Each structure stands twice: as C-alpha cells, then as structure tokens.
mmCIF file of C-alpha atoms in Angstrom:
data_model
loop_
_atom_site.group_PDB
_atom_site.id
_atom_site.type_symbol
_atom_site.label_atom_id
_atom_site.label_comp_id
_atom_site.label_asym_id
_atom_site.label_seq_id
_atom_site.Cartn_x
_atom_site.Cartn_y
_atom_site.Cartn_z
ATOM 1 C CA MET A 1 0.058 -0.104 -0.070
ATOM 2 C CA LYS A 2 2.812 2.297 0.823
ATOM 3 C CA LEU A 3 4.487 1.504 -2.413
ATOM 4 C CA LEU A 4 1.282 2.504 -4.234
ATOM 5 C CA HIS A 5 1.319 5.711 -2.449
ATOM 6 C CA LYS A 6 4.705 6.563 -3.401
ATOM 7 C CA LYS A 7 4.045 5.762 -6.909
ATOM 8 C CA LEU A 8 0.959 8.027 -7.015
ATOM 9 C CA LEU A 9 2.921 10.857 -5.261
ATOM 10 C CA GLY A 10 5.777 10.540 -7.782
ATOM 11 C CA LEU A 11 3.341 10.696 -10.751
ATOM 12 C CA LEU A 12 1.638 13.751 -9.375
ATOM 13 C CA SER A 13 4.985 15.445 -8.898
ATOM 14 C CA ILE A 14 5.863 14.878 -12.668
ATOM 15 C CA VAL A 15 2.340 16.069 -13.753
ATOM 16 C CA LEU A 16 2.899 19.279 -11.636
ATOM 17 C CA LEU A 17 6.413 19.913 -12.898
ATOM 18 C CA ILE A 18 5.571 19.502 -16.511
ATOM 19 C CA PRO A 19 3.874 23.065 -17.021
ATOM 20 C CA GLY A 20 6.574 24.701 -15.225
ATOM 21 C CA TYR A 21 9.235 22.888 -17.392
ATOM 22 C CA LYS A 22 7.474 24.026 -20.425
ATOM 23 C CA ALA A 23 7.266 27.593 -19.204
ATOM 24 C CA PHE A 24 10.887 27.487 -18.443
ATOM 25 C CA SER A 25 11.849 26.202 -21.988
ATOM 26 C CA GLN A 26 9.745 28.883 -23.599
ATOM 27 C CA ASP A 27 11.350 31.597 -21.659
ATOM 28 C CA ALA A 28 14.761 30.291 -22.461
ATOM 29 C CA GLN A 29 14.006 30.283 -26.264
ATOM 30 C CA LYS A 30 13.670 33.767 -26.918
ATOM 31 C CA GLY A 31 13.210 35.190 -30.274
ATOM 32 C CA THR A 32 15.865 37.087 -32.079
ATOM 33 C CA LEU A 33 15.454 40.642 -33.610
ATOM 34 C CA SER A 34 17.141 42.056 -36.763
ATOM 35 C CA ILE A 35 17.390 45.829 -36.812
ATOM 36 C CA ALA A 36 18.219 47.614 -39.934
ATOM 37 C CA ILE A 37 18.641 51.328 -40.087
ATOM 38 C CA GLY A 38 18.282 53.760 -42.987
ATOM 39 C CA TYR A 39 19.369 57.291 -43.261
ATOM 40 C CA TYR A 40 17.086 60.058 -45.023
ATOM 41 C CA ASN A 41 17.700 63.495 -46.202
ATOM 42 C CA GLU A 42 14.716 65.122 -48.200
ATOM 43 C CA ASN A 43 15.295 68.459 -49.904
ATOM 44 C CA ASN A 44 18.628 68.960 -48.121
ATOM 45 C CA GLN A 45 16.905 69.910 -44.963
ATOM 46 C CA ILE A 46 16.819 68.274 -41.645
ATOM 47 C CA PRO A 47 18.130 64.643 -42.092
ATOM 48 C CA TYR A 48 16.498 61.830 -40.028
ATOM 49 C CA VAL A 49 16.970 58.042 -39.479
ATOM 50 C CA LYS A 50 14.367 55.186 -39.743
ATOM 51 C CA ALA A 51 14.975 51.871 -38.088
ATOM 52 C CA LYS A 52 12.990 48.718 -39.102
ATOM 53 C CA VAL A 53 12.765 45.665 -36.927
ATOM 54 C CA LYS A 54 12.217 42.186 -38.222
ATOM 55 C CA THR A 55 12.153 38.503 -36.617
ATOM 56 C CA LYS A 56 12.388 35.386 -38.406
ATOM 57 C CA VAL A 57 9.017 33.075 -38.317
ATOM 58 C CA ASP A 58 8.926 29.849 -39.947
ATOM 59 C CA GLY A 59 11.774 30.761 -42.222
ATOM 60 C CA ARG A 60 10.139 34.048 -43.131
ATOM 61 C CA PHE A 61 11.058 37.470 -41.896
ATOM 62 C CA LYS A 62 8.164 39.440 -40.335
ATOM 63 C CA THR A 63 8.113 42.913 -39.067
ATOM 64 C CA VAL A 64 7.568 43.506 -35.303
ATOM 65 C CA ALA A 65 5.520 46.299 -33.690
ATOM 66 C CA GLY A 66 5.960 47.543 -30.342
ATOM 67 C CA ILE A 67 9.695 47.237 -29.935
ATOM 68 C CA PRO A 68 11.185 50.144 -27.886
ATOM 69 C CA LEU A 69 14.547 51.476 -29.518
ATOM 70 C CA LYS A 70 17.070 53.932 -28.592
ATOM 71 C CA LEU A 71 18.897 55.597 -31.618
ATOM 72 C CA TYR A 72 22.318 57.171 -31.153
ATOM 73 C CA LEU A 73 24.627 59.210 -33.332
ATOM 74 C CA ASN A 74 28.070 57.592 -33.827
ATOM 75 C CA LYS A 75 28.036 55.741 -30.555
ATOM 76 C CA ASP A 76 25.664 54.551 -27.786
ATOM 77 C CA SER A 77 26.227 56.883 -25.049
ATOM 78 C CA ALA A 78 23.795 59.219 -23.205
ATOM 79 C CA GLY A 79 25.394 62.424 -24.836
ATOM 80 C CA ASN A 80 24.826 60.962 -28.313
ATOM 81 C CA LEU A 81 21.160 59.770 -28.080
ATOM 82 C CA ILE A 82 18.915 61.026 -30.907
ATOM 83 C CA ALA A 83 15.700 59.624 -29.459
ATOM 84 C CA GLN A 84 13.826 56.940 -27.847
ATOM 85 C CA VAL A 85 11.150 55.418 -30.306
ATOM 86 C CA VAL A 86 8.823 52.621 -30.498
ATOM 87 C CA THR A 87 8.247 50.549 -33.793
ATOM 88 C CA ASN A 88 4.770 51.000 -35.374
ATOM 89 C CA ASP A 89 2.474 48.453 -37.035
ATOM 90 C CA LYS A 90 4.957 48.118 -39.937
ATOM 91 C CA GLY A 91 7.906 47.521 -37.476
ATOM 92 C CA GLU A 92 9.319 50.960 -38.359
ATOM 93 C CA ALA A 93 10.391 54.081 -36.032
ATOM 94 C CA ALA A 94 11.824 57.241 -37.254
ATOM 95 C CA ALA A 95 13.440 60.385 -35.453
ATOM 96 C CA ILE A 96 15.043 63.395 -36.885
ATOM 97 C CA ILE A 97 18.503 64.470 -35.770
ATOM 98 C CA PRO A 98 18.009 67.048 -33.040
ATOM 99 C CA ALA A 99 19.620 70.447 -32.629
ATOM 100 C CA SER A 100 21.550 69.307 -29.624
ATOM 101 C CA LEU A 101 23.790 67.034 -31.778
ATOM 102 C CA LYS A 102 24.284 69.662 -34.371
ATOM 103 C CA SER A 103 28.085 70.257 -33.213
ATOM 104 C CA GLN A 104 28.779 66.376 -33.489
ATOM 105 C CA TRP A 105 26.901 66.289 -36.893
ATOM 106 C CA GLY A 106 28.910 68.955 -38.406
ATOM 107 C CA ALA A 107 32.343 67.589 -37.021
ATOM 108 C CA GLY A 108 33.069 65.141 -39.789
ATOM 109 C CA PRO A 109 32.144 64.007 -43.394
ATOM 110 C CA SER A 110 30.712 60.727 -42.399
ATOM 111 C CA HIS A 111 28.705 59.345 -39.422
ATOM 112 C CA SER A 112 27.439 56.146 -37.924
ATOM 113 C CA PHE A 113 23.900 55.506 -36.661
ATOM 114 C CA VAL A 114 23.203 53.043 -33.998
ATOM 115 C CA ALA A 115 19.824 51.504 -32.840
ATOM 116 C CA THR A 116 19.750 49.413 -29.575
ATOM 117 C CA PHE A 117 17.013 47.138 -28.071
ATOM 118 C CA ASP A 118 17.414 46.127 -24.245
ATOM 119 C CA GLY A 119 15.565 42.988 -24.661
ATOM 120 C CA ASN A 120 12.374 41.736 -23.086
ATOM 121 C CA LYS A 121 10.572 38.617 -22.134
ATOM 122 C CA LYS A 122 10.004 37.637 -25.697
ATOM 123 C CA TYR A 123 12.992 38.741 -27.494
ATOM 124 C CA ASP A 124 16.832 38.957 -26.905
ATOM 125 C CA ALA A 125 18.677 42.242 -26.898
ATOM 126 C CA ALA A 126 19.579 43.447 -30.250
ATOM 127 C CA THR A 127 21.500 46.101 -31.910
ATOM 128 C CA GLY A 128 21.850 47.550 -35.471
ATOM 129 C CA ASP A 129 24.050 50.162 -37.155
ATOM 130 C CA VAL A 130 24.830 51.754 -40.258
ATOM 131 C CA THR A 131 27.518 54.213 -41.655
ATOM 132 C CA VAL A 132 26.876 57.001 -44.184
ATOM 133 C CA GLY A 133 28.860 59.903 -45.707
ATOM 134 C CA LYS A 134 27.465 63.309 -45.919
ATOM 135 C CA ALA A 135 25.986 64.014 -49.164
ATOM 136 C CA LYS A 136 23.316 66.142 -50.961
ATOM 137 C CA ILE A 137 21.410 66.211 -54.337
ATOM 138 C CA GLU A 138 20.312 69.264 -56.559
ATOM 139 C CA ILE A 139 17.947 69.343 -59.407
ATOM 140 C CA ASP A 140 17.903 71.722 -62.345
ATOM 141 C CA THR A 141 15.956 72.093 -65.583
ATOM 142 C CA THR A 142 16.689 73.560 -69.024
ATOM 143 C CA SER A 143 14.468 75.247 -71.658
ATOM 144 C CA ASP A 144 14.271 72.068 -73.780
ATOM 145 C CA ARG A 145 12.723 69.957 -70.814
ATOM 146 C CA LYS A 146 15.985 68.339 -69.770
ATOM 147 C CA ILE A 147 16.190 67.341 -66.124
ATOM 148 C CA ILE A 148 19.849 67.570 -64.473
ATOM 149 C CA ALA A 149 20.392 65.939 -61.077
ATOM 150 C CA THR A 150 23.681 66.478 -59.277
ATOM 151 C CA VAL A 151 25.146 64.520 -56.348
ATOM 152 C CA TYR A 152 27.613 65.781 -54.178
ATOM 153 C CA GLU A 153 29.588 64.425 -51.096
ATOM 154 C CA MET A 154 31.323 66.057 -48.247
ATOM 155 C CA LYS A 155 35.219 65.770 -48.488
ATOM 156 C CA ASP A 156 37.280 67.513 -46.043
ATOM 157 C CA THR A 157 35.263 70.888 -45.775
ATOM 158 C CA ALA A 158 34.002 71.144 -49.322
ATOM 159 C CA TRP A 159 31.243 69.758 -51.505
ATOM 160 C CA LYS A 160 32.736 67.535 -54.145
ATOM 161 C CA PRO A 161 30.721 65.760 -57.155
ATOM 162 C CA VAL A 162 30.388 62.137 -57.055
ATOM 163 C CA LYS A 163 30.577 59.828 -59.878
ATOM 164 C CA GLY A 164 28.694 56.511 -60.469
ATOM 165 C CA VAL A 165 25.732 57.185 -58.273
ATOM 166 C CA ASP A 166 22.320 55.791 -59.559
ATOM 167 C CA VAL A 167 19.674 58.450 -59.457
ATOM 168 C CA ILE A 168 15.929 58.218 -60.087
ATOM 169 C CA VAL A 169 14.356 61.105 -61.859
ATOM 170 C CA ALA A 170 10.388 60.997 -61.854
ATOM 171 C CA ILE A 171 7.286 62.921 -61.493
ATOM 172 C CA LYS A 172 5.706 62.884 -58.150
ATOM 173 C CA ARG A 173 2.164 61.552 -58.312
ATOM 174 C CA MET A 174 -0.276 60.513 -55.641
ATOM 175 C CA ASP A 175 0.120 56.736 -55.529
ATOM 176 C CA ALA A 176 3.729 56.424 -56.727
ATOM 177 C CA ASP A 177 6.253 58.395 -58.849
ATOM 178 C CA LEU A 178 6.109 58.170 -62.551
ATOM 179 C CA ASN A 179 9.368 58.029 -64.526
ATOM 180 C CA VAL A 180 10.006 60.925 -66.980
ATOM 181 C CA ASN A 181 10.890 58.590 -69.627
ATOM 182 C CA GLU A 182 11.413 55.006 -70.387
ATOM 183 C CA THR A 183 14.539 54.827 -68.257
ATOM 184 C CA ALA A 184 13.991 54.480 -64.648
ATOM 185 C CA THR A 185 17.539 55.121 -63.340
ATOM 186 C CA PHE A 186 20.556 57.342 -64.601
ATOM 187 C CA SER A 187 24.047 57.172 -63.445
ATOM 188 C CA THR A 188 26.067 60.344 -62.525
ATOM 189 C CA ASP A 189 29.160 61.332 -64.536
ATOM 190 C CA SER A 190 32.532 62.718 -63.445
ATOM 191 C CA THR A 191 30.880 65.889 -62.719
ATOM 192 C CA GLY A 192 28.301 64.248 -60.566
ATOM 193 C CA LYS A 193 25.497 65.003 -62.880
ATOM 194 C CA ALA A 194 22.744 62.695 -64.345
ATOM 195 C CA SER A 195 20.457 64.098 -66.965
ATOM 196 C CA ALA A 196 17.234 62.781 -68.249
ATOM 197 C CA ASP A 197 14.861 64.082 -71.066
ATOM 198 C CA PHE A 198 11.174 64.768 -70.053
ATOM 199 C CA LYS A 199 8.918 62.621 -72.294
ATOM 200 C CA ARG A 200 5.502 62.754 -70.641
ATOM 201 C CA ASP A 201 3.742 65.505 -72.722
ATOM 202 C CA SER A 202 -0.014 66.247 -71.933
ATOM 203 C CA LEU A 203 0.505 64.852 -68.220
ATOM 204 C CA ALA A 204 -2.098 66.312 -66.132
ATOM 205 C CA GLY A 205 -0.965 68.973 -63.619
ATOM 206 C CA ASP A 206 -2.736 71.456 -61.245
ATOM 207 C CA ALA A 207 -5.025 74.160 -62.335
ATOM 208 C CA ASN A 208 -1.831 76.026 -63.609
ATOM 209 C CA GLY A 209 -0.289 73.154 -65.415
ATOM 210 C CA ASN A 210 2.444 72.576 -62.565
ATOM 211 C CA ILE A 211 4.146 69.267 -61.913
ATOM 212 C CA THR A 212 6.506 68.113 -59.248
ATOM 213 C CA LEU A 213 9.892 66.689 -60.322
ATOM 214 C CA VAL A 214 11.684 64.569 -58.043
ATOM 215 C CA ALA A 215 15.319 63.132 -57.954
ATOM 216 C CA LYS A 216 16.423 60.730 -55.567
ATOM 217 C CA VAL A 217 19.019 58.155 -54.482
ATOM 218 C CA GLU A 218 17.622 55.202 -52.819
ATOM 219 C CA ASP A 219 19.463 52.693 -50.324
ATOM 220 C CA ASN A 220 22.975 53.719 -51.474
ATOM 221 C CA ASP A 221 25.553 51.896 -49.497
ATOM 222 C CA GLN A 222 27.649 55.055 -48.968
ATOM 223 C CA PHE A 223 25.031 57.796 -48.919
ATOM 224 C CA GLY A 224 21.717 56.194 -47.864
ATOM 225 C CA ASN A 225 18.593 58.017 -49.170
ATOM 226 C CA LEU A 226 18.614 61.393 -50.644
ATOM 227 C CA SER A 227 15.781 63.236 -52.494
ATOM 228 C CA ILE A 228 14.906 66.710 -53.699
ATOM 229 C CA GLN A 229 11.926 68.212 -55.504
ATOM 230 C CA LYS A 230 11.198 70.904 -58.134
ATOM 231 C CA THR A 231 7.959 72.314 -59.397
ATOM 232 C CA VAL A 232 7.840 73.069 -63.102
ATOM 233 C CA PRO A 233 4.854 74.175 -65.411
ATOM 234 C CA TRP A 234 5.349 71.106 -67.909
ATOM 235 C CA GLY A 235 1.930 69.585 -67.386
ATOM 236 C CA ALA A 236 -1.492 70.112 -69.022
ATOM 237 C CA LYS A 237 -3.777 72.469 -66.953
ATOM 238 C CA PHE A 238 -6.298 70.391 -64.965
ATOM 239 C CA VAL A 239 -9.846 71.907 -65.211
ATOM 240 C CA PRO A 240 -12.401 70.247 -63.112
ATOM 241 C CA VAL A 241 -15.784 69.512 -64.305
ATOM 242 C CA ASN A 242 -18.708 69.398 -62.057
ATOM 243 C CA THR A 243 -21.203 66.687 -63.175
ATOM 244 C CA PHE A 244 -23.126 66.707 -59.919
ATOM 245 C CA ASP A 245 -26.285 68.083 -61.258
ATOM 246 C CA ARG A 246 -26.240 65.770 -64.442
ATOM 247 C CA ARG A 247 -27.410 62.319 -65.054
ATOM 248 C CA THR A 248 -24.516 60.292 -63.981
ATOM 249 C CA LEU A 249 -23.809 57.417 -61.788
ATOM 250 C CA PHE A 250 -22.268 59.624 -59.098
ATOM 251 C CA ALA A 251 -25.247 61.989 -59.014
ATOM 252 C CA THR A 252 -28.349 62.097 -56.451
ATOM 253 C CA ARG A 253 -31.000 59.648 -57.028
ATOM 254 C CA ASP A 254 -33.421 61.810 -58.867
ATOM 255 C CA LYS A 255 -30.294 62.262 -61.472
ATOM 256 C CA ALA A 256 -29.917 58.610 -62.061
ATOM 257 C CA PRO A 257 -29.148 57.873 -65.877
ATOM 258 C CA ILE A 258 -32.223 56.958 -67.913
ATOM 259 C CA TRP A 259 -30.777 53.473 -69.129
ATOM 260 C CA LEU A 260 -30.163 52.568 -65.439
ATOM 261 C CA ILE A 261 -33.701 53.452 -64.375
ATOM 262 C CA LEU A 262 -35.132 51.495 -67.567
ATOM 263 C CA MET A 263 -32.869 48.486 -66.502
ATOM 264 C CA ALA A 264 -34.022 48.403 -62.856
ATOM 265 C CA THR A 265 -37.703 48.813 -63.890
ATOM 266 C CA SER A 266 -37.484 46.153 -66.439
ATOM 267 C CA ILE A 267 -36.012 43.661 -63.741
ATOM 268 C CA ILE A 268 -38.549 44.589 -61.288
ATOM 269 C CA VAL A 269 -41.532 44.214 -63.949
ATOM 270 C CA VAL A 270 -40.259 40.793 -65.045
ATOM 271 C CA VAL A 271 -39.711 39.515 -61.540
ATOM 272 C CA TRP A 272 -43.161 40.559 -60.203
ATOM 273 C CA GLY A 273 -44.608 39.432 -63.338
ATOM 274 C CA ILE A 274 -43.266 35.909 -62.953
ATOM 275 C CA LEU A 275 -44.559 35.893 -59.246
ATOM 276 C CA ILE A 276 -47.991 37.017 -60.222
ATOM 277 C CA GLY A 277 -48.172 34.431 -62.888
ATOM 278 C CA LEU A 278 -47.181 31.560 -60.519
ATOM 279 C CA VAL A 279 -49.809 32.735 -58.097
ATOM 280 C CA VAL A 280 -52.478 32.968 -60.906
ATOM 281 C CA ASN A 281 -51.508 29.299 -62.011
ATOM 282 C CA LEU A 282 -51.652 28.057 -58.425
ATOM 283 C CA PHE A 283 -55.350 29.212 -58.054
ATOM 284 C CA LYS A 284 -56.181 27.779 -61.421
ATOM 285 C CA ILE A 285 -54.832 24.376 -60.484
ATOM 286 C CA LYS A 286 -56.686 24.292 -57.192
ATOM 287 C CA LYS A 287 -59.868 25.332 -59.063
ATOM 288 C CA LEU A 288 -59.433 22.449 -61.709
ATOM 289 C CA GLY A 289 -58.788 20.170 -58.649
ATOM 290 C CA GLN A 290 -61.993 21.023 -56.995
ATOM 291 C CA GLU A 291 -64.111 20.699 -60.259
ATOM 292 C CA ALA A 292 -62.904 17.277 -60.871
#
C-alpha cells in the first residue's frame, strides 16, 4: 500500500512539474530580432533616421511592432542619444537628428547611426548600425525640358561631385512616382550630374499646369537615401468639371441615368410578373382540382 502511495505521489509530482518545465523552456527560447537602419535627407533639410525591426518566423522575416529602441549618433552613449522610439505596425520607427547634436553632426564627413534594443521576455537584446557619408542632391532644368540631377559628397570641408551614383528621376504622383521617360535610373558622370529627357507630354498637372519633379537616391551603401523636388509648368492644366447636377452614376438619386432607371424597372417588372403568374396558375390548378 505504501509503495502504491509513493508511486502516485511521484506521478503527481511529474504532472505538476511539466507545465513549469514547458514555461521554463519557452522563456529560455527567446526570439531574435534584426534591426536595419536607413538614413534619409529630403530636400537637403533636416536629416532623419529610420529603423526597421524584423524577426524570423517559420523561415520568413516578419516585421515586429511595439519594440522600444534607442537611436544614437556615432556611439551608444547618453550624450549621443537621438531619440527613444517605438516601432509601429510596420515595424518602423523614425526620428530626426535634434539640434542638440548639431556640433557632432558637423564634426566630420561621415557618421554612424546605432539602434539598440535592451530585450524583453519575448526577444533577446539586439543592435543595428549603419555608416553613411554626408551628401546632398540638387535638381535643375533646361528650356528644352531636360532634367539634371547633381550629387555631391562632403570631402574635408567642401562639397565634391560624385561619379557612379544611380539617381531616379521621376514625376511625383499621388500613389507612386512616374518615370520621366522609359529609363528608370540614371548614373552620374565625373561631374556628379545625371540628365534625363522629359517625355511625358500632356501629363495632367494642377490648375496652372504645374507638376513636381523628384530626383532621388535610394538605399545607397555610401550615402543612404537622398531626394529633392522641383515644381515646373510642364503639365496640362487640369480643369475640374462638376457633373453633380447631371445624370451620372455619381449624381443624386433623382439624377440617375435613364438607361439605369429602365434596366432597374425592367428587372422589377419581369420578377413581379413571374411571381404573379405563378400565383394565378396555383389558383387555376386548385380550381381545376375542385371541379374534378
């Protein structure tokens, strides 16, 4: 009897220990994060950095939201802190370089950006960094509708043209940028210039025919992401036409198109005609049954 009690007690102990063992195993197997950092400078104004956090799930990378990050300039020390941010639903978080780091930003021709994550119950601590050189991009146009983008980098204390940088020259639209011609990217020459011919005639612009050109460098290993815009009167004038008081699909109910009214009425008449015919036939069948 004592032996049976001991066996039951041992079995009960094992059952009670299993959940704790599983929880311990889950805590020990934390996920790992990958932090990628991008540098951005739009219109040669205030630069900013963007961090993107991913983790690998079932062999695929998936963005992670709600991860607190610390972004630093050059090194992860309190005096170099850019900002403390939290990733959004896309796993991204961005911050501009504050005025307090202006002196450090102007100290050299290249800088490093560091992102750190201290870790939590679900993920191990992680870091990410990127080093970029100071650069800027300019855009100009000629009378024959040629677009010239020039890329410069900071060397010593002067801006020098850069050769061999791929530049995208496009027209800014609502959904996505539209290439100015059949070529998507253009490479800079020894003077740092990349030129493109504008071949989008009669493209709709604003009320004055203005469109916005954009020249940009994307995900460059040396300079990060650069972009600049310029407005030119090369588009067709957009004159809005108000059709609200006319018979259109988008008008009020009393302004519905005649063809649509006829179609809807025909469908209603046919359906009700069939239903009424069925009811009449049922009464006829019932009457014939009573006479028989």
